[in-house]
Tab-separated table of C-alpha atoms in Angstrom:
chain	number	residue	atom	x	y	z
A	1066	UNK	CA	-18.765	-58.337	-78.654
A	1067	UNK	CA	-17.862	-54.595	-78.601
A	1068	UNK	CA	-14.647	-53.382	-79.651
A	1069	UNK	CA	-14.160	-49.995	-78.887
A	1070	UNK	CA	-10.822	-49.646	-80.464
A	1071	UNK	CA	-12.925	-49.871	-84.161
A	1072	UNK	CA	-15.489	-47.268	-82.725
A	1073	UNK	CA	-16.885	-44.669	-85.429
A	1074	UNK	CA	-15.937	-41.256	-84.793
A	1075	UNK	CA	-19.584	-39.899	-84.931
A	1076	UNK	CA	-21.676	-40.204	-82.269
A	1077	UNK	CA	-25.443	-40.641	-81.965
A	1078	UNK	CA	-27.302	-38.466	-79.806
A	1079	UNK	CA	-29.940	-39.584	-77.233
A	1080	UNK	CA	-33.230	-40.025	-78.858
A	1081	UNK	CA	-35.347	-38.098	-76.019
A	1082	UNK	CA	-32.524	-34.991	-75.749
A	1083	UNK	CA	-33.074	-31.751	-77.280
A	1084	UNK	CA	-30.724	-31.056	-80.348
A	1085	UNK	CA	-27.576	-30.088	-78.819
A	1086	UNK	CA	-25.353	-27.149	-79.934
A	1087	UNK	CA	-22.441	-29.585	-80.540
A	1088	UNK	CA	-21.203	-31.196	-83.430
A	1089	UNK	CA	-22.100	-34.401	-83.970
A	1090	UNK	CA	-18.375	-35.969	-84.534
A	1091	UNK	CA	-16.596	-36.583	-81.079
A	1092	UNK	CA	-13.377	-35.349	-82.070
A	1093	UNK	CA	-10.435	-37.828	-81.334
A	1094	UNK	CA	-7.861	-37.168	-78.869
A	1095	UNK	CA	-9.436	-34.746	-76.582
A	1096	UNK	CA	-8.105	-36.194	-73.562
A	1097	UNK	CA	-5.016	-37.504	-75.149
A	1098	UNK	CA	-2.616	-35.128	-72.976
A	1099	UNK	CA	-4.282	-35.380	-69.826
A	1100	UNK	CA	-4.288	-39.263	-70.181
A	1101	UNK	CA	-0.776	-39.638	-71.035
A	1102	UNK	CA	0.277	-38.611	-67.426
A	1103	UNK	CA	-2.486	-40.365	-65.900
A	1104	UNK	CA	-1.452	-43.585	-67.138
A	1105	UNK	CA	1.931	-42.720	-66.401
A	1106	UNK	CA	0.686	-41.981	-62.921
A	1107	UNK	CA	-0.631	-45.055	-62.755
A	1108	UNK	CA	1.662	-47.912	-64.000
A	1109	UNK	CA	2.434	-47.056	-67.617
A	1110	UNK	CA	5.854	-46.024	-69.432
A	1111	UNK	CA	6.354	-42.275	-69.032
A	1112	UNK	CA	5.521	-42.126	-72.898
A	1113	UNK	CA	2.341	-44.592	-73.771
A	1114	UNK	CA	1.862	-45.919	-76.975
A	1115	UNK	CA	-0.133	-43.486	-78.942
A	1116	UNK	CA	-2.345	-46.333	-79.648
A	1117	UNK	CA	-2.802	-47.576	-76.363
A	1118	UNK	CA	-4.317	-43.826	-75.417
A	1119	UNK	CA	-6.626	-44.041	-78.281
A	1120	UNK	CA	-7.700	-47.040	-77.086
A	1121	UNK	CA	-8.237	-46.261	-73.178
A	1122	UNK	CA	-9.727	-42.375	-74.275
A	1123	UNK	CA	-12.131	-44.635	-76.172
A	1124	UNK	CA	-13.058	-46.914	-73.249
A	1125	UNK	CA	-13.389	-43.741	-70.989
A	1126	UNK	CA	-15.781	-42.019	-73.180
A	1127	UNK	CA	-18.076	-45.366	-73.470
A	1128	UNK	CA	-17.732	-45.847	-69.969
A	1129	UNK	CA	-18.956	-42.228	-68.989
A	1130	UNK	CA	-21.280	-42.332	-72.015
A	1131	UNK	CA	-22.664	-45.672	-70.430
A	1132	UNK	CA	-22.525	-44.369	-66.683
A	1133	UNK	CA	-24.657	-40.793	-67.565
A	1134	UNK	CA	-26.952	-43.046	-69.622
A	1135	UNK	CA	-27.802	-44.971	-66.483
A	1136	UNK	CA	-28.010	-42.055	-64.283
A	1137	UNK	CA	-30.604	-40.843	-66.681
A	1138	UNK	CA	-32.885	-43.428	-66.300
A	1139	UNK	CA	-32.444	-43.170	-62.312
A	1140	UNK	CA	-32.963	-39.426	-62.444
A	1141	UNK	CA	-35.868	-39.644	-64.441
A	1142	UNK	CA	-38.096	-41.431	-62.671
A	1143	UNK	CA	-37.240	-38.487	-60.179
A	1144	UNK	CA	-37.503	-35.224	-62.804
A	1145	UNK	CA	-33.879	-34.514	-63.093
A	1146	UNK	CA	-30.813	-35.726	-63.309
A	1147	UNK	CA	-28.767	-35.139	-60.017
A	1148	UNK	CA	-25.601	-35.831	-58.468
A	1149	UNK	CA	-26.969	-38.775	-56.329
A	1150	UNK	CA	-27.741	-40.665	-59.229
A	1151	UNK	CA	-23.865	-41.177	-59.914
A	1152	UNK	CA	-23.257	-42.350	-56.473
A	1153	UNK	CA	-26.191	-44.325	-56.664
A	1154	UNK	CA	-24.499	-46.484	-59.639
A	1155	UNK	CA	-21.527	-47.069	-57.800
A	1156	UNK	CA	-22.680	-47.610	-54.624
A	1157	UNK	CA	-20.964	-51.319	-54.613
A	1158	UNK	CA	-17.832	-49.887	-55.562
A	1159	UNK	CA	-16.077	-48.484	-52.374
A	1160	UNK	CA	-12.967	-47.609	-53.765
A	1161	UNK	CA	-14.978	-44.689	-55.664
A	1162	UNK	CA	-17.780	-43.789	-53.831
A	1163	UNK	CA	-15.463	-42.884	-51.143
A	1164	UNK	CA	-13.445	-41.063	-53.258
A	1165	UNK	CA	-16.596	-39.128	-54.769
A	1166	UNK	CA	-17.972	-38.080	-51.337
A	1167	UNK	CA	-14.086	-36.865	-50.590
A	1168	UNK	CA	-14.227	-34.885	-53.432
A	1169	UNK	CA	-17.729	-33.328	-52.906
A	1170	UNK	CA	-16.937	-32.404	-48.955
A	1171	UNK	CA	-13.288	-30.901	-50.306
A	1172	UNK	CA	-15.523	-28.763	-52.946
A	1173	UNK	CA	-18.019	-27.818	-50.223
A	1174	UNK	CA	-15.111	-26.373	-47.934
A	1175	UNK	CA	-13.254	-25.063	-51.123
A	1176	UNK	CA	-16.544	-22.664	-51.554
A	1177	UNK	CA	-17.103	-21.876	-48.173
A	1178	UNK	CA	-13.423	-21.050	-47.442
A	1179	UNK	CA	-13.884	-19.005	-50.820
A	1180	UNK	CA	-16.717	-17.498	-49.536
A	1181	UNK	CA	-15.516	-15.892	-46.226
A	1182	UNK	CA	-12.382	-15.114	-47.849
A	1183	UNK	CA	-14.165	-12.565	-49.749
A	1184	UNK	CA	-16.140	-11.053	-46.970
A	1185	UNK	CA	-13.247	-10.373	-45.182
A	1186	UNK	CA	-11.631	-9.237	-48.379
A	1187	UNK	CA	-14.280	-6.770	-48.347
A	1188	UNK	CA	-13.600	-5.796	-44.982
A	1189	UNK	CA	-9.796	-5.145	-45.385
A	1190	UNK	CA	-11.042	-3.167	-48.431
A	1191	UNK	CA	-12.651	-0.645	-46.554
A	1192	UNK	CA	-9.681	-0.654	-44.000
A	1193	UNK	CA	-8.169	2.817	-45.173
B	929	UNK	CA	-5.249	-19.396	-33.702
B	930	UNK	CA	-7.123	-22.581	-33.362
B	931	UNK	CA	-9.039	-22.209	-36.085
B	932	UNK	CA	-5.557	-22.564	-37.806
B	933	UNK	CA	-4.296	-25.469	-35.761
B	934	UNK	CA	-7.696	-27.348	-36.504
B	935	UNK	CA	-7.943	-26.701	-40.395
B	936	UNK	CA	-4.301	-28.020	-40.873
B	937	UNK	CA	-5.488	-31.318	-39.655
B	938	UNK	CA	-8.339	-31.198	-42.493
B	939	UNK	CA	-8.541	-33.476	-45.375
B	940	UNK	CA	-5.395	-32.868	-47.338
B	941	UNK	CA	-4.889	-32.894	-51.144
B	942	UNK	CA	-3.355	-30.169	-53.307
B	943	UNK	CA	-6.837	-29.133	-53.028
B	944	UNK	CA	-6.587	-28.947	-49.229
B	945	UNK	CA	-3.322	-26.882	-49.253
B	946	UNK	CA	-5.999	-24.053	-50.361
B	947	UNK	CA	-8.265	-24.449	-47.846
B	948	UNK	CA	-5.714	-24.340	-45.490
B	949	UNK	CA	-3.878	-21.555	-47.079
B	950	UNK	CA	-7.449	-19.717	-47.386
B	951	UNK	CA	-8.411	-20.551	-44.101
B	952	UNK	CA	-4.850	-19.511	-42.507
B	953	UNK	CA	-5.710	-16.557	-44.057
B	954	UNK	CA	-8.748	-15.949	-42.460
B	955	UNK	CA	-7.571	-16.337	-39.188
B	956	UNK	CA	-4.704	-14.204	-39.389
B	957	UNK	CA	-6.670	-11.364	-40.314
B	958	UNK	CA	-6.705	-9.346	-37.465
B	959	UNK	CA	-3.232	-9.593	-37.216
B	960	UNK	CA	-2.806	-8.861	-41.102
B	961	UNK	CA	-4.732	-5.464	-40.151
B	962	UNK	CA	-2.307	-4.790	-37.557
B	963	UNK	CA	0.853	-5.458	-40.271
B	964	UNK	CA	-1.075	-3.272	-42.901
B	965	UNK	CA	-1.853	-0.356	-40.626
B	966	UNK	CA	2.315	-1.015	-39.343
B	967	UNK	CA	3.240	2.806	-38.837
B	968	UNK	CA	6.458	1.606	-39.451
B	969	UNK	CA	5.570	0.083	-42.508
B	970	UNK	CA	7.724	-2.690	-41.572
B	971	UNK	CA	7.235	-6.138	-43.924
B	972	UNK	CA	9.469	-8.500	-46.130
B	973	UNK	CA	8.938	-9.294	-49.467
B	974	UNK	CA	9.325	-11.734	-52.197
B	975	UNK	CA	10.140	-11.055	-55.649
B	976	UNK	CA	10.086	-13.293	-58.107
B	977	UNK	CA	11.661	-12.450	-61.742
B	978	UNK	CA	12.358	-15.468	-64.338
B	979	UNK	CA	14.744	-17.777	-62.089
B	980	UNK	CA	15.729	-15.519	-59.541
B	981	UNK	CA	13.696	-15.479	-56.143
B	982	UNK	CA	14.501	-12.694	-53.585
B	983	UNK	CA	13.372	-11.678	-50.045
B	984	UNK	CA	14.021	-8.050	-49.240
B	985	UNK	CA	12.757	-5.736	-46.395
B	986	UNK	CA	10.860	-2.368	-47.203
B	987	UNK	CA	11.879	0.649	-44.989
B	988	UNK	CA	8.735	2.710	-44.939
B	989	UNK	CA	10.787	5.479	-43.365
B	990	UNK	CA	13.226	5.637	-45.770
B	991	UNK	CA	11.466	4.620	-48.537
B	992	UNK	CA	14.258	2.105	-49.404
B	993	UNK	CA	14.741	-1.865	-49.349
B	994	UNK	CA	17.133	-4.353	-48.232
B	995	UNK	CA	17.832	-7.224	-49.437
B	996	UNK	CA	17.726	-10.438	-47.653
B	997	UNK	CA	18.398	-13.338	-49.265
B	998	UNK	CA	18.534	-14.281	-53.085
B	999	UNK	CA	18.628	-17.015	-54.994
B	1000	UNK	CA	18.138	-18.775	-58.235
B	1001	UNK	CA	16.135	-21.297	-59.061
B	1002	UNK	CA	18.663	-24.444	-60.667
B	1003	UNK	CA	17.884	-28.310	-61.204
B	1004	UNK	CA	18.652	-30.084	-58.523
B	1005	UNK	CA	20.745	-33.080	-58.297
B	1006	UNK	CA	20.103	-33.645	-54.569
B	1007	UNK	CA	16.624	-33.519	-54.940
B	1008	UNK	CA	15.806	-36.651	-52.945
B	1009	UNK	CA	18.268	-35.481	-50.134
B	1010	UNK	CA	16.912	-32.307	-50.216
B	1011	UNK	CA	13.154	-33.691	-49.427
B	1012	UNK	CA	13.863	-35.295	-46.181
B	1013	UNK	CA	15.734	-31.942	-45.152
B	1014	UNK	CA	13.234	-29.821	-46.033
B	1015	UNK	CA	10.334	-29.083	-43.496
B	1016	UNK	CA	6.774	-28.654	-44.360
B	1017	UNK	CA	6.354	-25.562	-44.107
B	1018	UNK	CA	2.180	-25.855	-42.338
B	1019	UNK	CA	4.104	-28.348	-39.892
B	1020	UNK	CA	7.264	-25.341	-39.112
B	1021	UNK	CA	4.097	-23.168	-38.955
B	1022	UNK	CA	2.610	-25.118	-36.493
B	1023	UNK	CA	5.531	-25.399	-34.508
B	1024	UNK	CA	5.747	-21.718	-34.603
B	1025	UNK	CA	2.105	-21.121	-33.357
B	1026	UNK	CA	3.268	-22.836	-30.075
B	1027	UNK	CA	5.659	-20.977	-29.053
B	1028	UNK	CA	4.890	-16.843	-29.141
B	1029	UNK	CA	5.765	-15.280	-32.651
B	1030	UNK	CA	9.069	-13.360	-32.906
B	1031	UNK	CA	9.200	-9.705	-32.622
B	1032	UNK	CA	10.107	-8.266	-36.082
B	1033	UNK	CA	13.961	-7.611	-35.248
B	1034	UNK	CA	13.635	-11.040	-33.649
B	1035	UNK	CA	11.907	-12.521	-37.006
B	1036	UNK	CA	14.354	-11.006	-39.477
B	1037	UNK	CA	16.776	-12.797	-38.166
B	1038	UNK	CA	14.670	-15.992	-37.850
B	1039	UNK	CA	14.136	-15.307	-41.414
B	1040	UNK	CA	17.002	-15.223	-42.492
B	1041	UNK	CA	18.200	-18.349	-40.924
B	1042	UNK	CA	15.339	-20.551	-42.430
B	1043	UNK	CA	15.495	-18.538	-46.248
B	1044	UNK	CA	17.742	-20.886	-47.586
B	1045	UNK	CA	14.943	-23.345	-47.133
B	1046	UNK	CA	12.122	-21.383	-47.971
B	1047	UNK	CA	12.371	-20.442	-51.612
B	1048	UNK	CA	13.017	-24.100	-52.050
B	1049	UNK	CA	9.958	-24.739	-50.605
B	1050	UNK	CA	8.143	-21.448	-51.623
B	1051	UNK	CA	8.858	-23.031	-55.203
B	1052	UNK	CA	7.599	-26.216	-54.122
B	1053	UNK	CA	4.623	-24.722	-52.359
B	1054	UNK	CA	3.998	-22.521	-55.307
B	1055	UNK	CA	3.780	-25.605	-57.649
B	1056	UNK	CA	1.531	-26.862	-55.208
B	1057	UNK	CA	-1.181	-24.799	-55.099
B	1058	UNK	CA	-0.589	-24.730	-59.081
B	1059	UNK	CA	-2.864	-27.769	-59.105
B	1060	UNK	CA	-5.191	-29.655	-61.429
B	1061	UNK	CA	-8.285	-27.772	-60.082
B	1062	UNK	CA	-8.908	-25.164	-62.667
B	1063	UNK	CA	-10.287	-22.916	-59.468
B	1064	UNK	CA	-7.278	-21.726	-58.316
B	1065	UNK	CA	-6.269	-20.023	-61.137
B	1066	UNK	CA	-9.492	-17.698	-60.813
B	1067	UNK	CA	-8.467	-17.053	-57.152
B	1068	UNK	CA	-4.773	-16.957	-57.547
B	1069	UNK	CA	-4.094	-13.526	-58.926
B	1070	UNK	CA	-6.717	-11.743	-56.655
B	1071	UNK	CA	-5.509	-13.352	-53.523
B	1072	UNK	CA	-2.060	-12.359	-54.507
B	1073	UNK	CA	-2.902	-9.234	-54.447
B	1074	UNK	CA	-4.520	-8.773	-51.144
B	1075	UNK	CA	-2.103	-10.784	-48.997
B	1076	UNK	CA	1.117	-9.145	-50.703
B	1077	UNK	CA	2.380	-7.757	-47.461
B	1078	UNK	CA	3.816	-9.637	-44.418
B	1079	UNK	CA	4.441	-8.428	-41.354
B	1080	UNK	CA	7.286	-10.813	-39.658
B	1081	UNK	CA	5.705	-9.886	-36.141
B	1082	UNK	CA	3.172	-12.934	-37.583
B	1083	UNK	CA	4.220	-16.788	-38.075
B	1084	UNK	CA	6.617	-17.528	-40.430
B	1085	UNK	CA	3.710	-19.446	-42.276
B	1086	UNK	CA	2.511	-15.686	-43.206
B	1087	UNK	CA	5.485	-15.059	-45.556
B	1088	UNK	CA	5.105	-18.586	-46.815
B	1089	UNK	CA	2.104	-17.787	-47.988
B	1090	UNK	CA	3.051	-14.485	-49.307
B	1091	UNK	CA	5.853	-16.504	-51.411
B	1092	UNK	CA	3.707	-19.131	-52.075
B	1093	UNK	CA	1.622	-16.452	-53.751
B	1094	UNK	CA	3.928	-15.146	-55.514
B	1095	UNK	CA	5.328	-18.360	-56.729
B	1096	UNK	CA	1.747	-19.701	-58.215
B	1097	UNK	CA	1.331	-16.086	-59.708
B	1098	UNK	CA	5.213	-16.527	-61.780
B	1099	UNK	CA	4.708	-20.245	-62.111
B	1100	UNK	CA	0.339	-20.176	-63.150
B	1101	UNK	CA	1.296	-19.796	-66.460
B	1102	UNK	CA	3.662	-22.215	-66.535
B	1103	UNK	CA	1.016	-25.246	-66.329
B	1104	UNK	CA	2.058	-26.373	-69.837
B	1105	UNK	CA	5.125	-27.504	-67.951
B	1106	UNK	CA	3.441	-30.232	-67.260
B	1107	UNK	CA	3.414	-31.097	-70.963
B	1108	UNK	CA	6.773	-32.162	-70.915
B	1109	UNK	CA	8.676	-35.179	-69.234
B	1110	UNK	CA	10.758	-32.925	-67.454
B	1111	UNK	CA	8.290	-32.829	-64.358
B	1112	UNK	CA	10.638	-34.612	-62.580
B	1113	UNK	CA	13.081	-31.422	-62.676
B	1114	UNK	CA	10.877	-29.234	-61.205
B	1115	UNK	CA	11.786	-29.770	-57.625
B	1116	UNK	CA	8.165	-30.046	-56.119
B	1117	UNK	CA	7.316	-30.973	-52.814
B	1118	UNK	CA	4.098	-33.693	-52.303
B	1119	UNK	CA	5.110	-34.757	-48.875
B	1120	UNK	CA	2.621	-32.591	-47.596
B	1121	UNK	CA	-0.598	-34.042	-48.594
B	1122	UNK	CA	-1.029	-37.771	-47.523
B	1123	UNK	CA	-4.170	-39.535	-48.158
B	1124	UNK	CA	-6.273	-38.525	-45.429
B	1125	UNK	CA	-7.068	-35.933	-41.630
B	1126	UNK	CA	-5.672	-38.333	-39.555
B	1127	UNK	CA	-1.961	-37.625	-38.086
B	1128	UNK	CA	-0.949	-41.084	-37.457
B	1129	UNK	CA	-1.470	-41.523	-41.433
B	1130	UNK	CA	-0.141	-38.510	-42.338
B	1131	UNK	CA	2.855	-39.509	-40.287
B	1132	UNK	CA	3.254	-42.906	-42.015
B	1133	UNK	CA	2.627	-40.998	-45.352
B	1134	UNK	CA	5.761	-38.684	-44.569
B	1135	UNK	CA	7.789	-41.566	-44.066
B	1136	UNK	CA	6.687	-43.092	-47.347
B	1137	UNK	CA	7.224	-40.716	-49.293
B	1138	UNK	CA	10.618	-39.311	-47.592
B	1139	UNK	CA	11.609	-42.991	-48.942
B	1140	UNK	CA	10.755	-42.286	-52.564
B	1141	UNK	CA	13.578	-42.519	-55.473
B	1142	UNK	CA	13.538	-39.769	-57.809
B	1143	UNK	CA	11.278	-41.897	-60.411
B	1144	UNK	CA	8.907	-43.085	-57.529
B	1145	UNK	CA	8.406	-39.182	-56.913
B	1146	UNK	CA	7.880	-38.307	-60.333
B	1147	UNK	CA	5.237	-41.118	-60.856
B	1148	UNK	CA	3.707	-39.780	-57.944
B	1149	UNK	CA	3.449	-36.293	-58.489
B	1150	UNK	CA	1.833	-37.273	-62.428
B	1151	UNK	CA	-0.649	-39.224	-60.474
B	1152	UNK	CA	-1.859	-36.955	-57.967
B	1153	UNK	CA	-2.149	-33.893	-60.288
B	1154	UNK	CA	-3.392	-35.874	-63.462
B	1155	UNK	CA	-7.228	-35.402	-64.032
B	1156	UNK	CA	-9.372	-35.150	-67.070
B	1157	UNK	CA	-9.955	-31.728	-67.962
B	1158	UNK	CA	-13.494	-30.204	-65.933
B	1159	UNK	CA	-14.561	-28.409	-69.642
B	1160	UNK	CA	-14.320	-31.526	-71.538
B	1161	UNK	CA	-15.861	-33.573	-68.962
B	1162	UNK	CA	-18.715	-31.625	-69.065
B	1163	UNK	CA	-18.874	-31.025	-72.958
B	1164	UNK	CA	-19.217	-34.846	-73.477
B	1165	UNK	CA	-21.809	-35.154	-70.357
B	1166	UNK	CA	-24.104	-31.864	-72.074
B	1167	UNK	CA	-24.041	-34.178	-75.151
B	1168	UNK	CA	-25.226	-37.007	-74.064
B	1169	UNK	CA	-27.682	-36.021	-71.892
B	1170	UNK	CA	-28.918	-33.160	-73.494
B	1171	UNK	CA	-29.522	-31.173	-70.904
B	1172	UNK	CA	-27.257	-27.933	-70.727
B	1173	UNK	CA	-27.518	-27.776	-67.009
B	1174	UNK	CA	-24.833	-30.102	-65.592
B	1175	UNK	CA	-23.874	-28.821	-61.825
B	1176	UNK	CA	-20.139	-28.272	-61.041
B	1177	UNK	CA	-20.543	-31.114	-58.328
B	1178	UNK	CA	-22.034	-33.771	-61.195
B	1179	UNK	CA	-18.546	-32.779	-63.431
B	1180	UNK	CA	-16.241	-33.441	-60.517
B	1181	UNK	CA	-17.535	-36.452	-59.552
B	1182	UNK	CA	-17.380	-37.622	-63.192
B	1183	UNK	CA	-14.077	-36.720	-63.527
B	1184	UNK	CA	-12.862	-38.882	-60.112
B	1185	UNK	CA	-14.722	-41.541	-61.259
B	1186	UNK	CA	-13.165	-41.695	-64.734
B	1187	UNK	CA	-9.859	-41.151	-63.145
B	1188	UNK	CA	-10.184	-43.923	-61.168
B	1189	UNK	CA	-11.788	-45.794	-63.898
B	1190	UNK	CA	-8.576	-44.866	-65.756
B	1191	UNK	CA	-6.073	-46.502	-62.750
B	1192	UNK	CA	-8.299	-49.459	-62.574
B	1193	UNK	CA	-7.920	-50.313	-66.129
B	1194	UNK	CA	-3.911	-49.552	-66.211
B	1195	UNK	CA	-3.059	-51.385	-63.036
B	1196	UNK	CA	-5.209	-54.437	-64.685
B	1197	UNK	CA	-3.151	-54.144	-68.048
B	1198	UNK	CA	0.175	-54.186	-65.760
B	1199	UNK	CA	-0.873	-57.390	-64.009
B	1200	UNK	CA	-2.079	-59.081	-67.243
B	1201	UNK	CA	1.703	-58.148	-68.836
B	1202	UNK	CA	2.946	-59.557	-65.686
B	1203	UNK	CA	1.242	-62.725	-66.630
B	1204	UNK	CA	2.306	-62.774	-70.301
B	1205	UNK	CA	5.832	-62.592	-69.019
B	1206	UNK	CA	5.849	-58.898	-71.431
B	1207	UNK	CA	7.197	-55.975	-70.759
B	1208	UNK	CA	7.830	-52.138	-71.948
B	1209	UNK	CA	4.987	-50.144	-72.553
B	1210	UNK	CA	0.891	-51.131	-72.425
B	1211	UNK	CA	0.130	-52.150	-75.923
B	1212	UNK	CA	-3.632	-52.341	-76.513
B	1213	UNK	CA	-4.455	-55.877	-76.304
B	1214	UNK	CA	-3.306	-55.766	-72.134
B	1215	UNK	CA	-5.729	-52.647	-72.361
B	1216	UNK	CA	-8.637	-54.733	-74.003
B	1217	UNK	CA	-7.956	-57.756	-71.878
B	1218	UNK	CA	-8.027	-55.495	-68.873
B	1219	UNK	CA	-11.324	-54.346	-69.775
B	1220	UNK	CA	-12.320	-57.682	-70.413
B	1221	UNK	CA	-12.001	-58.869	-67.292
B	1222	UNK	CA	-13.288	-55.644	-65.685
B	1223	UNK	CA	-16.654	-56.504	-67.685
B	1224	UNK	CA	-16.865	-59.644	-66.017
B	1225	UNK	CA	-16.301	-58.476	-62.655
B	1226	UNK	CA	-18.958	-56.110	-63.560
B	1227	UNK	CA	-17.458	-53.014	-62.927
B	1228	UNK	CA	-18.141	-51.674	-66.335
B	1229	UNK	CA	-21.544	-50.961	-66.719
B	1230	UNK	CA	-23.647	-53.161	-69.182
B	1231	UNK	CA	-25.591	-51.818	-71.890
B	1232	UNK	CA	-29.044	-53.002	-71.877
B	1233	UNK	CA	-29.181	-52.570	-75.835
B	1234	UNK	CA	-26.637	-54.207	-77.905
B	1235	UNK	CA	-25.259	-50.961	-79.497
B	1236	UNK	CA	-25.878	-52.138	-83.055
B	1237	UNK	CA	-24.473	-49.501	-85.571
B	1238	UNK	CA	-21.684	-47.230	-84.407
């Protein structure tokens, strides 16, 4: 049985990749801040155990680590790896693939409101 | 004007608050021609220098300014009496658009009746668009620059956005504020941005969150502008795939899911302490029993090779 709490702190790359220009050691505690107000967000004490964010930074990394490994094998039967192969995986889960496809429409009108903001930029530029 | 009326119903977030801001923008552009070319020169203005906020009016002709209205920014004690006073300022906005927008003698005035509010909210709204989405910082400081003068012949919402502007430029570099557990200080307003377009939920989303104590709000706010860092995201998924092209769209959609990967696994460690009869802060075995029984409902994905050496 796993136990991601004992995890190494080097991590292997993925036999058929390229050599990568990272290091080879996943440092510890790169989402450490960022998690500590999530899980306050979401239920914890406003100041989580340091081990506890260990612990769930841990599970996060496996779990993303898991998820792209996944999408790779969709994606390669296609050529590439793609956005649609993450929605593909969790397609059963509702919850998230509804909050996914909120997230890419919000992005799509973020760049085109982005986008015509500029042109007219442009156009107030030349104004005077 | 429509355009306006229409994106205000969008999808809102503290993402949407851009769009709309953006979008508002756009479609007051003609008119924001008509307040730059003002012979008059006629426009308010927000300063904003350490705590002190202040709205004054330039007087092209006399090459002088007035003030309006000043005011520091203090913790507030009132801060959950102060939310259900304070009106959105997209929904006063929209209020405005109905009725024809004040002449600028008119609008001074108006101004000056509803400043007392605004700076609250221009603080608020400025902490708004200071959100987790690393894009707005890019934007920020060259938006600020092109929409820096107002003309009060246009909706109140037009100086809004002006302070709004201003605020996010004083306030972008104070994102490490977040760092600290004195978020709830900051008085910030998320009544704005319910969960989805439609006005019957934004309406019940109001009245939820008018509700809120002081800790509810705070809990809240950490939620909705928590996310894993985009950079990091997309370090770890360049090193496990290999591949150095990972789109912007693959990162966010990482990122959500982790997040809610994240809330899933908390909420499940709160229910199993529930069960223990425990309480005080998530110690890791609620975490690993959580993510126990997330295996077995099979939201976790399963390895098809036993990872064998780690």
């Amino acid at each position: 049985m796993s136990n991601p709490s004992t995890g190494a702190s080097s991590k292997s790359k993925v036999g058929s990749s390229q050599p990568s220009e990272t290091s080879f050691k996943r440092k510890r505690g790169v989402f450490q801040k960022d998690l500590q107000h999530m899980m306050y967000g979401f239920g914890d004490d406003p100041n989580p155990l340091p081990e506890t964010v260990a612990l769930v930074e841990d599970i996060v990394v496996e779990y993303v680590t898991d998820m792209a490994h996944k999408a790779q094998d969709i994606g390669s039967k296609r050529g590439k790896l793609s956005v649609e192969d993450f929605l593909y995986l969790i397609r059963k889960d509702l919850p998230k693939l509804n909050r996914c496809t909120e997230l890419l429409s919000m992005q799509e009108e973020l760049k085109q409101a982005r986008k015509a903001f500029e042109v007219d930029e442009e156009k107030l530029g030349t104004l005077e | 004007m429509d355009l306006g009326l229409v994106v205000l119903f969008v999808c809102l977030s503290s993402t949407c608050l851009y769009v709309n801001y953006l979008n508002f923008l756009l479609s007051l552009q003609e008119d924001l021609k008509k307040c730059l070319a003002d012979e008059k020169a006629r426009y308010q203005f927000v300063i904003r220098a350490g705590t002190d906020t202040e709205v004054l009016w330039n007087d092209g002709r006399q090459s002088k300014t007035e003030p309006v209205y000043k005011r520091s920014i203090e913790f507030d004690q009132n801060y959950p009496k102060r939310m259900k006073q304070s009106k959105d300022p997209f929904e006063a906005a929209l209020e405005e658009q109905e009725e024809s927008p004040p002449n600028s003698p008119v609008g001074e005035d108006e101004l000056n009746s509803q400043t007392p509010n605004e700076p609250q909210n221009q603080t608020n709204g400025g902490h708004n668009l200071l959100v987790d989405d690393d894009d707005y910082d890019e934007i920020g400081p060259n938006v600020k620059n092109s929409s820096h003068p107002s003309s009060t012949s246009t909706s109140k919402l037009h100086s809004t956005i002006v302070n709004a502007n201003v605020a996010t430029g004083a306030t972008t570099k104070n994102k490490e504020y977040d760092d600290d557990e004195e978020e709830e200080n900051m008085e910030v307003e998320l009544s704005k941005f319910p969960s989805s377009a439609d006005p019957t939920k934004m309406a019940k989303m109001q009245a939820i969150l008018s509700q809120f104590t002081e800790d509810q709000m705070s809990r809240y706010e950490s939620f909705r502008r928590s996310a894993l860092q985009r950079s990091n995201i997309r370090r770890l998924l360049v090193s496990i795939t290999g591949s150095q092209k990972i789109s912007l769209p693959m990162t966010i959609v990482v990122c959500g899911i982790a997040k809610m990967f994240v809330g899933e696994l908390v909420e499940k460690a709160r229910i199993v302490m529930t069960e223990r009869k425990e309480s005080g802060p998530i110690r890791p075995c609620h975490i690993r029993e959580a993510y126990r029984r997330l295996k077995l409902e099979g939201k976790v994905p399963k390895r098809s090779v036993q990872r064998l050496f780690r």
